[in-house]
Coordinates of C-alpha atoms and ligand atoms in Angstrom, one line a residue:
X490 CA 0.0 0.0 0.0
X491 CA 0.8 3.3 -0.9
X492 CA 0.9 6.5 1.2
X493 CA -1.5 9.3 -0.5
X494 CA 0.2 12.7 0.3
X495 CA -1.6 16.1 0.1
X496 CA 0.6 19.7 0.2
X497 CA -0.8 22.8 1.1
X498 CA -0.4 26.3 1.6
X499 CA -0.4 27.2 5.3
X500 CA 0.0 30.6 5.6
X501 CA 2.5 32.6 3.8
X502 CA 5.2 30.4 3.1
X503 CA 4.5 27.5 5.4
X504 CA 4.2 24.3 3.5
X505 CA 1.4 21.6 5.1
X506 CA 1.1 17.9 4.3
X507 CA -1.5 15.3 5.0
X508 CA -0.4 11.6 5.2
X509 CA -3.4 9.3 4.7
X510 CA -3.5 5.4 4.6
X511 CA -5.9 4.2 2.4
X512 CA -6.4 0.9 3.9
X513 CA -6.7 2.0 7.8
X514 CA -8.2 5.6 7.1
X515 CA -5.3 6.8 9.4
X516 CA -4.5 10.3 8.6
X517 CA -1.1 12.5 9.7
X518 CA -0.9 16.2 9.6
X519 CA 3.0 17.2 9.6
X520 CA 3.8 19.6 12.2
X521 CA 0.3 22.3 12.7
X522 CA 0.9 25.6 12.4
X523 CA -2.6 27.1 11.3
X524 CA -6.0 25.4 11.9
X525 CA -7.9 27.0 8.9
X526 CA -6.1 25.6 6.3
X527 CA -5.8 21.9 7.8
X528 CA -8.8 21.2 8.2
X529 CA -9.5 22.8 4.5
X530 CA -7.7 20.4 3.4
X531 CA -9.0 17.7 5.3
X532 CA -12.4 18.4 4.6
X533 CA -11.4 18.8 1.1
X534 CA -9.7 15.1 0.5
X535 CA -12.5 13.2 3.0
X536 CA -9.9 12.4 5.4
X537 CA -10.4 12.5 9.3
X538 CA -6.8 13.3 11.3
X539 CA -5.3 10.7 13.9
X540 CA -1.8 12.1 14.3
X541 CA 0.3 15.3 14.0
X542 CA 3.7 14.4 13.5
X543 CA 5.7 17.5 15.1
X544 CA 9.1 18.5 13.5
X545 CA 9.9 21.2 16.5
X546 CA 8.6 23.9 18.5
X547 CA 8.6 27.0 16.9
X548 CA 4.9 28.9 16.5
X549 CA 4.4 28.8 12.7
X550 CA 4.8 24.4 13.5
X551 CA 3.4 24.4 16.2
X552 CA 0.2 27.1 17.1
X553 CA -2.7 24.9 16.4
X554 CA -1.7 22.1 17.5
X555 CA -3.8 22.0 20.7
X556 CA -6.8 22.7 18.8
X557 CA -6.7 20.2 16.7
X558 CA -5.8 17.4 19.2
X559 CA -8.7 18.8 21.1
X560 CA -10.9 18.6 17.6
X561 CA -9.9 15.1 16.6
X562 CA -8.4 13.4 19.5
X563 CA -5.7 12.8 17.5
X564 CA -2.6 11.4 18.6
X565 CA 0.6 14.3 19.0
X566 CA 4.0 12.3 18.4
X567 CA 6.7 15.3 19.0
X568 CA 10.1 15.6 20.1
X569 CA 11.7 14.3 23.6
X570 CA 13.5 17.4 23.8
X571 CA 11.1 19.4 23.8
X572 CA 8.6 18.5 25.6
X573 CA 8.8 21.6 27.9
X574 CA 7.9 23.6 24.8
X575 CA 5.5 21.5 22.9
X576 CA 1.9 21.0 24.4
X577 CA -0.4 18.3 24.5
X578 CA 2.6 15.4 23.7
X579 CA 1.5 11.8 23.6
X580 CA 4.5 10.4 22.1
X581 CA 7.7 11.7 22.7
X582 CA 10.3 10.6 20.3
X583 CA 14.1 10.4 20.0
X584 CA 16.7 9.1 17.3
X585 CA 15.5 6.1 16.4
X586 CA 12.3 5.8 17.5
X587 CA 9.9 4.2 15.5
X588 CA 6.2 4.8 14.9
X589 CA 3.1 4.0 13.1
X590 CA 1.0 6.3 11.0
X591 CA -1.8 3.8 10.0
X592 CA 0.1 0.8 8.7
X593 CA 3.3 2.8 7.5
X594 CA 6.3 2.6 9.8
X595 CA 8.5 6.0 10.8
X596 CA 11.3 6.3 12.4
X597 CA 12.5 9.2 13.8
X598 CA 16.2 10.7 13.6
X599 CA 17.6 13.9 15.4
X600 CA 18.5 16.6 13.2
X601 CA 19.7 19.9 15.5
X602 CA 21.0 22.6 14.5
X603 CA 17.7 25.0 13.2
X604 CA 16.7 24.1 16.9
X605 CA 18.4 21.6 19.3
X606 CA 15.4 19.6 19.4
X607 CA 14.8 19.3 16.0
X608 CA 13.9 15.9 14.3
X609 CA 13.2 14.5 11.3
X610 CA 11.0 11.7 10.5
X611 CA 11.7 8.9 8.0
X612 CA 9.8 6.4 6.2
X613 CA 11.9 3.6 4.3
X614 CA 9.1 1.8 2.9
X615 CA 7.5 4.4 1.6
X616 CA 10.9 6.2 0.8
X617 CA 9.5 9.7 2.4
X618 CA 11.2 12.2 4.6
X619 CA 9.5 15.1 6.3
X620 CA 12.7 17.4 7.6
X621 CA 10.5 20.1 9.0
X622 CA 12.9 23.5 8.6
X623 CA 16.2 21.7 9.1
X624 CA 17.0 20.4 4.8
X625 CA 14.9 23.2 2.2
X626 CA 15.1 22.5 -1.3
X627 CA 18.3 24.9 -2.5
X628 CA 18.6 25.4 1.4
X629 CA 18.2 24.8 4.9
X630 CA 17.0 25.9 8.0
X631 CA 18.7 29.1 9.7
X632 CA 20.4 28.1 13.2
X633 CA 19.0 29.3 15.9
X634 CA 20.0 27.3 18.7
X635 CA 22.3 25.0 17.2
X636 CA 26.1 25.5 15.5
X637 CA 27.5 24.9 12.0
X638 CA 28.6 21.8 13.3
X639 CA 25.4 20.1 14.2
X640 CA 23.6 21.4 11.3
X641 CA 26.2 19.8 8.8
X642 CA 25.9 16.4 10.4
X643 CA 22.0 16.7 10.4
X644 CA 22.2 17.3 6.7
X645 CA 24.9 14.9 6.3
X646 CA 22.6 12.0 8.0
X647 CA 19.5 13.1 5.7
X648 CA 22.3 13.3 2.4
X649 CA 23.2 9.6 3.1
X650 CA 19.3 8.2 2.6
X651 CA 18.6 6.9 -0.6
X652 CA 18.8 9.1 -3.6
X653 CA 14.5 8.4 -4.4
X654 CA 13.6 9.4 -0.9
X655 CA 10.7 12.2 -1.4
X656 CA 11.8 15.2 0.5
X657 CA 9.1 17.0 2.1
X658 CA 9.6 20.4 3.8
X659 CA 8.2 23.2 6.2
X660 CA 8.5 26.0 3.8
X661 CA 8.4 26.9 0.0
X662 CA 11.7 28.8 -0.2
X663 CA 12.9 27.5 -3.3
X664 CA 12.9 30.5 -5.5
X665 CA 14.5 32.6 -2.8
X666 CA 16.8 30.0 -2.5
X667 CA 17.6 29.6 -6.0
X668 CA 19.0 33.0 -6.1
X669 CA 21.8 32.4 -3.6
X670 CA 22.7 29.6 -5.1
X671 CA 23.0 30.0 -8.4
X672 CA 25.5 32.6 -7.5
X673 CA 27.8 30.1 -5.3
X674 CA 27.3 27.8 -7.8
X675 CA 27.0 29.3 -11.0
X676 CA 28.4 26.5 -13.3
X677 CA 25.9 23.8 -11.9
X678 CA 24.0 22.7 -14.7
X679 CA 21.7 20.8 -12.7
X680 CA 20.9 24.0 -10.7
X681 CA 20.1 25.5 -13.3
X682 CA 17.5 23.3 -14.5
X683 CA 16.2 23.1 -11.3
X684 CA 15.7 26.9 -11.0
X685 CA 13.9 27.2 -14.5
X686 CA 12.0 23.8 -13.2
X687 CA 10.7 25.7 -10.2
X688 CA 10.2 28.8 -11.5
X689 CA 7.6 27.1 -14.3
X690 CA 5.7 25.3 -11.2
X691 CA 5.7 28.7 -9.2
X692 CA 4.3 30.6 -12.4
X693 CA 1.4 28.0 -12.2
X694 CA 1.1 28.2 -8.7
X695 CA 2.2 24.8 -8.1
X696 CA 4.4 23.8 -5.2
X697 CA 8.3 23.2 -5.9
X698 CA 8.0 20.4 -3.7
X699 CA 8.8 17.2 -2.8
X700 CA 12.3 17.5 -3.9
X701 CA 14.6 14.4 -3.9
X702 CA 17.4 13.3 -1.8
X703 CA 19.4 12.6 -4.6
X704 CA 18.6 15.9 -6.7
X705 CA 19.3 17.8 -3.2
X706 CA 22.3 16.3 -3.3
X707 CA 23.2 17.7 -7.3
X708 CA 21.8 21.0 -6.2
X709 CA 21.5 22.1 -2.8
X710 CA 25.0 24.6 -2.1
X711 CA 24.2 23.4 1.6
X712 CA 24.7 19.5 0.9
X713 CA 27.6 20.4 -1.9
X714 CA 29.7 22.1 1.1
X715 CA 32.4 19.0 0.1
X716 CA 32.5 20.3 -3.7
X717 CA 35.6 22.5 -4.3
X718 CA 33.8 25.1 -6.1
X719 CA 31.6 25.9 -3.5
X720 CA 34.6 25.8 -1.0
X721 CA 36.1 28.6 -3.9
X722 CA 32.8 30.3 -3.5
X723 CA 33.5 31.3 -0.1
X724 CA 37.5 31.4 -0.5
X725 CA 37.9 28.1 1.8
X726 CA 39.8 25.7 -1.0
X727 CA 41.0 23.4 0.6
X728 CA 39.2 23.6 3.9
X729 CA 36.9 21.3 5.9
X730 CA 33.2 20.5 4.6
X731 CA 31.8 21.6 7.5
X732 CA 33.6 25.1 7.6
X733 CA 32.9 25.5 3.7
X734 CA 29.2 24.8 5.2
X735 CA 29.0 27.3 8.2
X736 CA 30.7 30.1 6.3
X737 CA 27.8 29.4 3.1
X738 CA 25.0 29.5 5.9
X739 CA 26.5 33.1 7.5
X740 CA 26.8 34.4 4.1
X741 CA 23.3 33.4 3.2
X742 CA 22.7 35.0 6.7
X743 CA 23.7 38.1 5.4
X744 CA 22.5 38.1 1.6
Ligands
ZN389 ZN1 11.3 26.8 12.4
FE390 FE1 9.2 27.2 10.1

């Protein structure tokens, strides 16, 4: 059996997505950071919602959450770490921690760096990954309460699933993405073709999302930190991934 996804808007540049299981009825909101438009689009596909599947605590993730537990009874599987932050828990997950959503198994992996709490949460079977706001398409999350460090072995851990893997995301930020990039990485061909991809979907209003693993990989300056012309871009030949990484974030910071 198949997972049936459905992306939404949620607010301005929030991305939400419904997991349903056909043959259960089971349905999982990732992360819930505006009522309205959830249950739009749960009224819209048919679907009633048993789980919210929290990626970490900040508001535009987290603000309706206790409503809709409250509305559904529906089960809250959220981060350990967090718990002092997150209300309404009924699962509190760490690395490695598997779950169920209907009959498709998860398993949870720690990804700090955009917060310290942050996780990710992984499907194998159905080769999905929901990485909340720690891996964007063309990007990834800013680090608020983690270091360069962390954040590049997050995104390392999430480089190293398989190349098909659907990546699923909080935000639509490719475009604004695409910019910086393309100007680290000006002579990546893939990139390119990405950007004009995305930029045909946004014209049409359709989401740039889910990317892939693998085309992250191609085109993503973030996961490319390792390539020496992204290490030129920043005037680190030579130097370590992960300092090639945390001087691209700070200069993102700043663009
Ligand atoms: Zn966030
Ligand atoms: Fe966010």
């Amino acid at each position: 059996m198949t997972a049936i996804i459905h992306q939404f808007a949620v607010g301005a540049d929030n991305l939400g997505v419904l997991i349903h299981d056909p043959a259960t009825g089971a349905t999982a909101s990732i992360d819930a950071g505006d009522e309205a438009p959830i249950l739009a689009a749960l009224g819209h596909k048919g679907w009633r919602l048993t789980d919210i599947l929290v990626t970490h605590h900040h508001s535009d993730h987290i603000a309706a959450l206790s409503s809709l537990k409250a509305r559904f009874s529906a089960r809250v599987v959220a981060p350990r770490a967090d718990l002092h932050r997150i209300p309404d828990v009924n699962m509190a997950v760490g690395e490695g921690d598997h779950f169920k959503v209907g009959s498709f198994d998860f398993v949870t992996m720690e990804t700090p760096g955009h917060t310290s709490g942050h996780v990710s949460f992984y499907s194998a079977d159905q080769k999905l990954l929901f990485a909340g706001d720690t891996l964007f398409s063309l990007g990834c999350g800013r680090l608020f309460e983690g270091n360069a460090s962390q954040m590049w072995t997050s995104l390392s851990r999430l480089a190293g699933l398989p190349d098909d893997t659907k990546l699923y995301c909080g935000h639509e930020y490719t475009l604004s993405n695409a910019k910086f990039a393309i100007k680290h990485d000006p002579d990546n061909s893939a990139l390119r073709a990405r950007i004009s991809e995305a930029e045909a979907l946004r014209a049409k209003g359709a989401f740039t999302l889910p990317s892939t693993i693998g085309r992250e990989k191609e085109t993503n300056p973030f996961l490319r930190a390792a390539e020496p012309a992204l290490a030129a871009s920043v005037g680190l030949t030579g130097h370590a991934p992960v300092e090639v990484f945390a001087a691209l974030r700070e200069a993102k910071n700043k663009s």
